[in-house]
């Protein structure tokens, strides 16, 4: 019995050491991208000829990933600010749809997102502010219903809030069976924790085109 116990402990130790070795070899996530705007050619207006087409499926949502990094285009603002951006051409359809622009955390940062919907000439019809984006699950998101006079979507970073922080509240609920003879009852407990992210000019985003839910 003693031999078997030692053997079992040896196997458990070997398994533990193997797990540590695998953890040490695991690929660490890449750090968030950084951008030096002084090395970029920035324009005062988005270049619409660079637009990526968005597709629409009346039965399923379509997701287009958006990476804003040093390979993205650059906008210059009237007050000396700069923003990364990518431009998309909206689906050509007579059916209404929902646009959702999201930004996901990357390390301890998250893209400071901004969205603008333009007409065929590039004039802004609708624009967002930081307040239009709210956490929905693990990402911040803003939603729009399609308008017939809008032809382009510009997803950019928001220079007005760079460097500030945003918090995501995580709620957890636990339950425990408690004996109170001769009966039992369930005790529920809850806790809230906040995770802070620094708003960045670069990061991961996505554009999601969804059919309008049926009434």
C-alpha positions as MATLAB code, in Angstrom:
seq = 'XXXXXXXXXXXXXXXXXXXXXXXXXXXXXXXXXXXXXXXXXXXXXXXXXXXXXXXXXXXXXXXXXXXXXXXXXXXXXXXXXXXXXXXXXXXXXXXXXXXXXXXXXXXXXXXXXXXXXXXXXXXXXXXXXXXXXXXXXXXXXXXXXXXXXXXXXXXXXXXXXXXXXXXXXXXXXXXXXXXXXXXXXXXXXXXXXXXXXXXXXXXXXXXXXXXXXXX';
ca = [
       0.000    0.000    0.000;
       2.879    2.323    0.804;
       4.475    1.580   -2.589;
       1.223    2.332   -4.376;
       0.785    5.644   -2.529;
       4.308    6.775   -3.385;
       3.797    5.730   -6.997;
       0.564    7.703   -7.203;
       2.261   10.730   -5.681;
       5.038   10.413   -8.231;
       2.564   10.365  -11.082;
       0.759   13.398   -9.666;
       4.060   15.259   -9.305;
       5.054   14.399  -12.856;
       1.705   15.617  -14.121;
       2.074   18.855  -12.150;
       5.596   19.433  -13.476;
       4.428   18.744  -17.030;
       1.634   21.291  -16.604;
       4.133   23.869  -15.378;
       6.421   23.150  -18.329;
       3.563   23.530  -20.807;
       2.482   26.765  -19.128;
       6.029   28.109  -19.431;
       6.073   27.246  -23.149;
       2.641   28.762  -23.857;
       2.626   31.606  -26.333;
       2.055   34.891  -24.537;
      -0.506   37.250  -26.114;
       0.959   40.007  -28.259;
       1.122   43.423  -26.605;
      -1.352   46.075  -27.810;
      -0.174   47.930  -30.945;
       1.458   51.324  -30.586;
       1.379   54.063  -33.208;
       3.714   56.960  -33.961;
       1.583   59.504  -35.825;
       4.687   61.531  -36.753;
       5.599   58.763  -39.219;
       2.179   58.729  -40.902;
       0.693   60.718  -43.774;
      -2.582   62.034  -42.368;
      -5.440   63.561  -44.393;
      -8.223   65.913  -43.257;
     -10.944   63.643  -44.670;
     -11.293   59.882  -45.161;
     -10.345   58.516  -48.563;
     -13.536   56.870  -49.789;
     -11.831   54.991  -52.621;
     -10.204   52.830  -49.928;
     -13.602   51.584  -48.730;
     -14.014   47.889  -47.960;
     -17.476   46.573  -48.958;
     -19.730   45.252  -46.205;
     -22.093   42.424  -47.093;
     -25.645   41.834  -45.874;
     -27.382   38.500  -45.349;
     -31.125   38.772  -44.573;
     -30.913   35.615  -42.431;
     -27.559   35.830  -40.646;
     -25.258   38.473  -39.238;
     -21.979   39.204  -40.997;
     -18.877   40.241  -39.036;
     -15.955   42.166  -40.515;
     -12.854   42.472  -38.286;
     -11.207   45.894  -38.034;
      -7.607   46.340  -36.875;
      -6.499   49.898  -36.248;
      -2.714   49.948  -36.070;
       0.206   51.548  -37.906;
      -1.085   50.031  -41.173;
      -4.414   51.867  -40.929;
      -5.136   55.215  -42.568;
      -4.767   58.445  -40.604;
      -7.043   61.462  -40.146;
      -5.834   64.885  -39.044;
      -8.167   67.119  -37.036;
      -8.475   70.907  -37.082;
      -7.050   71.160  -33.546;
      -3.904   69.167  -34.316;
      -5.367   65.821  -33.258;
      -4.892   62.555  -35.143;
      -6.981   59.423  -35.487;
      -6.597   56.038  -37.135;
      -9.466   54.947  -39.357;
     -10.802   52.461  -41.860;
     -13.688   53.133  -44.230;
     -16.386   50.731  -45.405;
     -19.039   50.932  -48.109;
     -22.463   49.992  -46.779;
     -24.499   47.152  -48.286;
     -26.602   48.024  -51.325;
     -30.031   46.690  -50.412;
     -33.634   47.855  -50.050;
     -33.898   45.888  -46.784;
     -33.261   47.622  -43.458;
     -30.468   46.208  -41.301;
     -28.642   46.864  -38.040;
     -25.016   48.036  -37.872;
     -23.046   47.284  -34.735;
     -19.548   48.707  -34.199;
     -17.624   47.066  -31.365;
     -14.196   47.385  -29.759;
     -12.646   44.587  -27.706;
     -10.064   44.795  -24.898;
      -6.437   44.114  -25.803;
      -4.339   43.551  -22.713;
      -5.108   46.423  -20.352;
      -6.157   48.725  -23.200;
      -9.192   49.077  -25.434;
      -9.664   51.046  -28.631;
     -11.376   54.396  -28.112;
     -13.942   53.891  -30.913;
     -15.746   56.448  -33.009;
     -18.102   55.850  -35.926;
     -19.389   58.137  -38.666;
     -21.982   57.416  -41.338;
     -21.462   59.375  -44.566;
     -23.498   60.055  -47.668;
     -22.330   59.368  -51.206;
     -20.324   62.623  -51.290;
     -18.583   61.934  -47.987;
     -20.611   64.348  -45.853;
     -21.330   63.117  -42.331;
     -24.975   62.234  -41.685;
     -24.510   60.708  -38.224;
     -21.535   60.563  -35.857;
     -20.966   59.062  -32.432;
     -19.376   60.295  -29.256;
     -17.718   58.274  -26.522;
     -21.034   58.225  -24.642;
     -22.698   56.265  -27.473;
     -20.507   53.229  -26.772;
     -21.322   50.981  -23.819;
     -20.127   47.588  -22.662;
     -22.194   44.762  -24.098;
     -20.592   41.603  -22.802;
     -16.819   41.881  -23.119;
     -16.799   44.641  -25.760;
     -17.994   48.222  -26.054;
     -20.554   48.674  -28.814;
     -22.799   51.177  -30.554;
     -25.784   50.250  -32.738;
     -27.339   51.980  -35.748;
     -30.296   51.201  -37.961;
     -29.581   51.691  -41.651;
     -30.681   54.865  -43.466;
     -31.157   54.955  -47.236;
     -29.087   58.140  -47.685;
     -25.965   56.722  -45.980;
     -23.340   55.045  -48.162;
     -20.159   54.786  -46.051;
     -19.146   53.861  -42.525;
     -15.905   55.204  -41.035;
     -14.583   53.436  -37.944;
     -11.874   55.461  -36.238;
     -10.196   56.121  -32.930;
     -11.563   58.958  -30.820;
      -8.817   61.513  -30.035;
     -11.023   63.304  -27.492;
     -10.782   60.537  -24.868;
      -7.367   58.955  -25.444;
      -5.522   58.040  -22.270;
      -8.598   58.067  -20.069;
      -9.958   54.860  -18.592;
     -13.183   52.905  -18.859;
     -14.436   50.247  -16.447;
     -16.259   47.002  -17.060;
     -18.304   45.712  -14.121;
     -18.288   41.929  -13.681;
     -21.152   40.530  -11.623;
     -21.006   37.081  -10.029;
     -23.707   35.229   -8.099;
     -23.132   32.198   -5.896;
     -25.500   29.895   -4.036;
     -25.048   27.600   -1.064;
     -27.381   25.073    0.541;
     -27.731   25.856    4.249;
     -29.222   23.477    6.813;
     -31.667   24.934    9.327;
     -33.106   21.789   10.892;
     -35.598   20.487   10.011;
     -35.525   22.488    6.781;
     -32.963   23.594    4.207;
     -32.716   26.877    2.361;
     -30.529   28.316   -0.366;
     -28.276   31.251    0.503;
     -27.464   33.523   -2.463;
     -24.410   35.784   -2.482;
     -23.222   38.289   -5.065;
     -20.205   40.428   -5.791;
     -19.155   43.076   -8.285;
     -15.622   43.596   -9.560;
     -14.409   46.319  -11.905;
     -11.766   45.926  -14.611;
     -10.203   49.149  -15.901;
      -8.951   49.645  -19.463;
      -7.011   52.583  -20.905;
      -8.562   54.047  -24.052;
      -6.086   53.712  -26.904;
      -5.766   55.072  -30.481;
      -5.093   51.523  -31.720;
      -6.752   48.178  -31.167;
      -9.246   45.577  -32.304;
     -12.740   46.406  -33.512;
     -15.407   44.824  -35.663;
     -18.378   45.812  -37.787;
     -21.407   43.544  -37.598;
     -24.269   43.742  -40.104;
     -27.443   42.022  -38.865;
     -30.988   41.658  -40.168;
     -33.631   43.601  -38.281;
     -35.271   41.206  -35.758;
     -38.775   40.120  -36.700;
     -41.554   41.630  -34.618;
];
